Amino acid sequence: MALSPIFCPIHEDAPGPGAFDTDALRNGHLQFVATGNPADRAAGKLTLRAIRAELKDIVTKRAAEDQHLHYLDGSELYGEADYAELPLPDRLHPDAATHRLIGERFAKKSFTNNGAFAPTA
């Protein structure tokens, strides 16, 4: 299974790399920012949206010859609506509650019904 990145606002439309947010650090908070320029997408620098689209395209093409190859969009496990309820504490990494949500959704999408690892009769 190929799993794309989960939702992360700082890198959805701005390429990396990420860096410490020095303003937040001065105020005693650990947070990250994207340092890439969104205009650099035209030069081929990757954003999370671009990575998801490219990975889906590659897997879709390859899956035509390999029935065991599957794609799962990470934003289905943790997306923009989830960020509103469970924001990434440092703007980059999930906390324990978010990891649990991601794991539960992964299990549901992968091991039940028509999931990639669904039990066979």
mmCIF file of C-alpha atoms in Angstrom:
data_model
loop_
_atom_site.group_PDB
_atom_site.id
_atom_site.type_symbol
_atom_site.label_atom_id
_atom_site.label_comp_id
_atom_site.label_asym_id
_atom_site.label_seq_id
_atom_site.Cartn_x
_atom_site.Cartn_y
_atom_site.Cartn_z
ATOM 1 C CA MET A 1 0.000 0.000 0.000
ATOM 2 C CA ALA A 2 1.169 3.488 -0.829
ATOM 3 C CA LEU A 3 -0.001 6.015 1.734
ATOM 4 C CA SER A 4 0.276 9.719 0.976
ATOM 5 C CA PRO A 5 0.920 12.429 3.582
ATOM 6 C CA ILE A 6 -1.738 13.533 6.036
ATOM 7 C CA PHE A 7 -2.999 17.127 6.001
ATOM 8 C CA CYS A 8 -0.479 19.681 7.241
ATOM 9 C CA PRO A 9 -1.424 23.320 6.610
ATOM 10 C CA ILE A 10 2.089 24.726 6.506
ATOM 11 C CA HIS A 11 3.100 22.417 3.637
ATOM 12 C CA GLU A 12 -0.136 21.996 1.661
ATOM 13 C CA ASP A 13 0.790 24.772 -0.766
ATOM 14 C CA ALA A 14 4.301 25.755 0.306
ATOM 15 C CA PRO A 15 7.242 23.467 -0.378
ATOM 16 C CA GLY A 16 9.662 22.567 2.371
ATOM 17 C CA PRO A 17 11.855 22.465 4.093
ATOM 18 C CA GLY A 18 10.307 23.181 7.434
ATOM 19 C CA ALA A 19 12.059 25.092 10.175
ATOM 20 C CA PHE A 20 11.544 26.127 13.768
ATOM 21 C CA ASP A 21 9.292 29.151 14.138
ATOM 22 C CA THR A 22 11.720 31.452 15.935
ATOM 23 C CA ASP A 23 8.976 33.897 16.959
ATOM 24 C CA ALA A 24 7.099 31.062 18.688
ATOM 25 C CA LEU A 25 10.332 29.848 20.312
ATOM 26 C CA ARG A 26 10.934 33.320 21.763
ATOM 27 C CA ASN A 27 7.517 33.010 23.380
ATOM 28 C CA GLY A 28 8.267 29.535 24.747
ATOM 29 C CA HIS A 29 6.338 27.521 22.140
ATOM 30 C CA LEU A 30 7.695 24.859 19.814
ATOM 31 C CA GLN A 31 6.166 25.332 16.371
ATOM 32 C CA PHE A 32 7.252 24.895 12.776
ATOM 33 C CA VAL A 33 6.907 26.938 9.603
ATOM 34 C CA ALA A 34 7.410 26.133 5.943
ATOM 35 C CA THR A 35 10.405 27.953 4.523
ATOM 36 C CA GLY A 36 9.720 27.255 0.854
ATOM 37 C CA ASN A 37 8.115 29.767 -1.441
ATOM 38 C CA PRO A 38 4.770 28.713 -2.995
ATOM 39 C CA ALA A 39 5.974 30.312 -6.251
ATOM 40 C CA ASP A 40 8.662 27.606 -6.428
ATOM 41 C CA ARG A 41 5.985 25.042 -7.327
ATOM 42 C CA ALA A 42 6.355 26.166 -10.936
ATOM 43 C CA ALA A 43 9.990 25.025 -10.783
ATOM 44 C CA GLY A 44 8.928 21.568 -9.604
ATOM 45 C CA LYS A 45 9.341 21.930 -5.852
ATOM 46 C CA LEU A 46 6.888 19.682 -4.083
ATOM 47 C CA THR A 47 4.013 20.548 -1.789
ATOM 48 C CA LEU A 48 1.839 18.012 -0.015
ATOM 49 C CA ARG A 49 -0.957 18.539 -2.563
ATOM 50 C CA ALA A 50 1.495 17.840 -5.389
ATOM 51 C CA ILE A 51 2.900 14.766 -3.650
ATOM 52 C CA ARG A 52 -0.590 13.310 -3.178
ATOM 53 C CA ALA A 53 -1.513 13.907 -6.821
ATOM 54 C CA GLU A 54 1.729 12.419 -8.177
ATOM 55 C CA LEU A 55 1.643 9.399 -5.874
ATOM 56 C CA LYS A 56 -1.983 8.678 -6.785
ATOM 57 C CA ASP A 57 -1.147 8.898 -10.485
ATOM 58 C CA ILE A 58 1.852 6.566 -10.167
ATOM 59 C CA VAL A 59 -0.018 3.989 -8.090
ATOM 60 C CA THR A 60 -3.063 4.075 -10.380
ATOM 61 C CA LYS A 61 -0.872 3.363 -13.415
ATOM 62 C CA ARG A 62 1.144 0.626 -11.691
ATOM 63 C CA ALA A 63 -1.930 -0.998 -10.098
ATOM 64 C CA ALA A 64 -3.189 -1.872 -13.578
ATOM 65 C CA GLU A 65 -0.451 -4.535 -13.594
ATOM 66 C CA ASP A 66 -0.350 -5.284 -9.863
ATOM 67 C CA GLN A 67 -3.660 -5.983 -8.154
ATOM 68 C CA HIS A 68 -1.936 -5.900 -4.772
ATOM 69 C CA LEU A 69 -0.879 -2.280 -5.118
ATOM 70 C CA HIS A 70 -3.241 0.197 -3.450
ATOM 71 C CA TYR A 71 -3.256 3.926 -2.803
ATOM 72 C CA LEU A 72 -4.642 5.579 0.313
ATOM 73 C CA ASP A 73 -4.860 9.362 0.491
ATOM 74 C CA GLY A 74 -3.465 10.396 3.871
ATOM 75 C CA SER A 75 -5.874 13.311 4.040
ATOM 76 C CA GLU A 76 -8.665 10.729 4.401
ATOM 77 C CA LEU A 77 -7.002 9.701 7.652
ATOM 78 C CA TYR A 78 -6.419 13.261 8.855
ATOM 79 C CA GLY A 79 -7.741 16.127 6.770
ATOM 80 C CA GLU A 80 -8.506 19.805 6.889
ATOM 81 C CA ALA A 81 -11.731 19.341 8.878
ATOM 82 C CA ASP A 82 -9.832 17.251 11.429
ATOM 83 C CA TYR A 83 -7.270 20.018 11.819
ATOM 84 C CA ALA A 84 -10.028 22.345 12.988
ATOM 85 C CA GLU A 85 -10.900 19.914 15.789
ATOM 86 C CA LEU A 86 -7.486 18.375 16.510
ATOM 87 C CA PRO A 87 -4.841 20.838 15.323
ATOM 88 C CA LEU A 88 -1.241 19.703 15.031
ATOM 89 C CA PRO A 89 0.259 21.132 18.248
ATOM 90 C CA ASP A 90 3.474 22.290 16.597
ATOM 91 C CA ARG A 91 1.855 22.718 13.143
ATOM 92 C CA LEU A 92 3.727 19.642 11.870
ATOM 93 C CA HIS A 93 3.378 16.560 14.099
ATOM 94 C CA PRO A 94 0.208 14.819 15.345
ATOM 95 C CA ASP A 95 -0.384 14.398 19.077
ATOM 96 C CA ALA A 96 -1.557 11.168 20.748
ATOM 97 C CA ALA A 97 -5.275 11.775 20.095
ATOM 98 C CA THR A 98 -4.586 12.482 16.438
ATOM 99 C CA HIS A 99 -2.402 9.384 16.099
ATOM 100 C CA ARG A 100 -5.277 7.352 17.520
ATOM 101 C CA LEU A 101 -7.731 8.876 15.024
ATOM 102 C CA ILE A 102 -5.356 8.182 12.135
ATOM 103 C CA GLY A 103 -4.833 4.580 13.282
ATOM 104 C CA GLU A 104 -8.547 3.906 13.684
ATOM 105 C CA ARG A 105 -9.301 5.306 10.239
ATOM 106 C CA PHE A 106 -6.434 3.367 8.689
ATOM 107 C CA ALA A 107 -7.717 0.117 10.181
ATOM 108 C CA LYS A 108 -11.255 0.805 9.002
ATOM 109 C CA LYS A 109 -10.191 1.725 5.468
ATOM 110 C CA SER A 110 -7.625 -1.054 5.119
ATOM 111 C CA PHE A 111 -8.914 -4.117 6.930
ATOM 112 C CA THR A 112 -12.678 -3.996 6.353
ATOM 113 C CA ASN A 113 -14.970 -4.322 3.355
ATOM 114 C CA ASN A 114 -12.961 -3.726 0.178
ATOM 115 C CA GLY A 115 -9.846 -2.462 1.939
ATOM 116 C CA ALA A 116 -6.394 -3.444 0.726
ATOM 117 C CA PHE A 117 -5.987 -5.959 3.556
ATOM 118 C CA ALA A 118 -9.603 -7.117 3.843
ATOM 119 C CA PRO A 119 -10.024 -10.707 4.991
ATOM 120 C CA THR A 120 -10.760 -13.097 2.177
ATOM 121 C CA ALA A 121 -13.142 -16.010 2.386
#
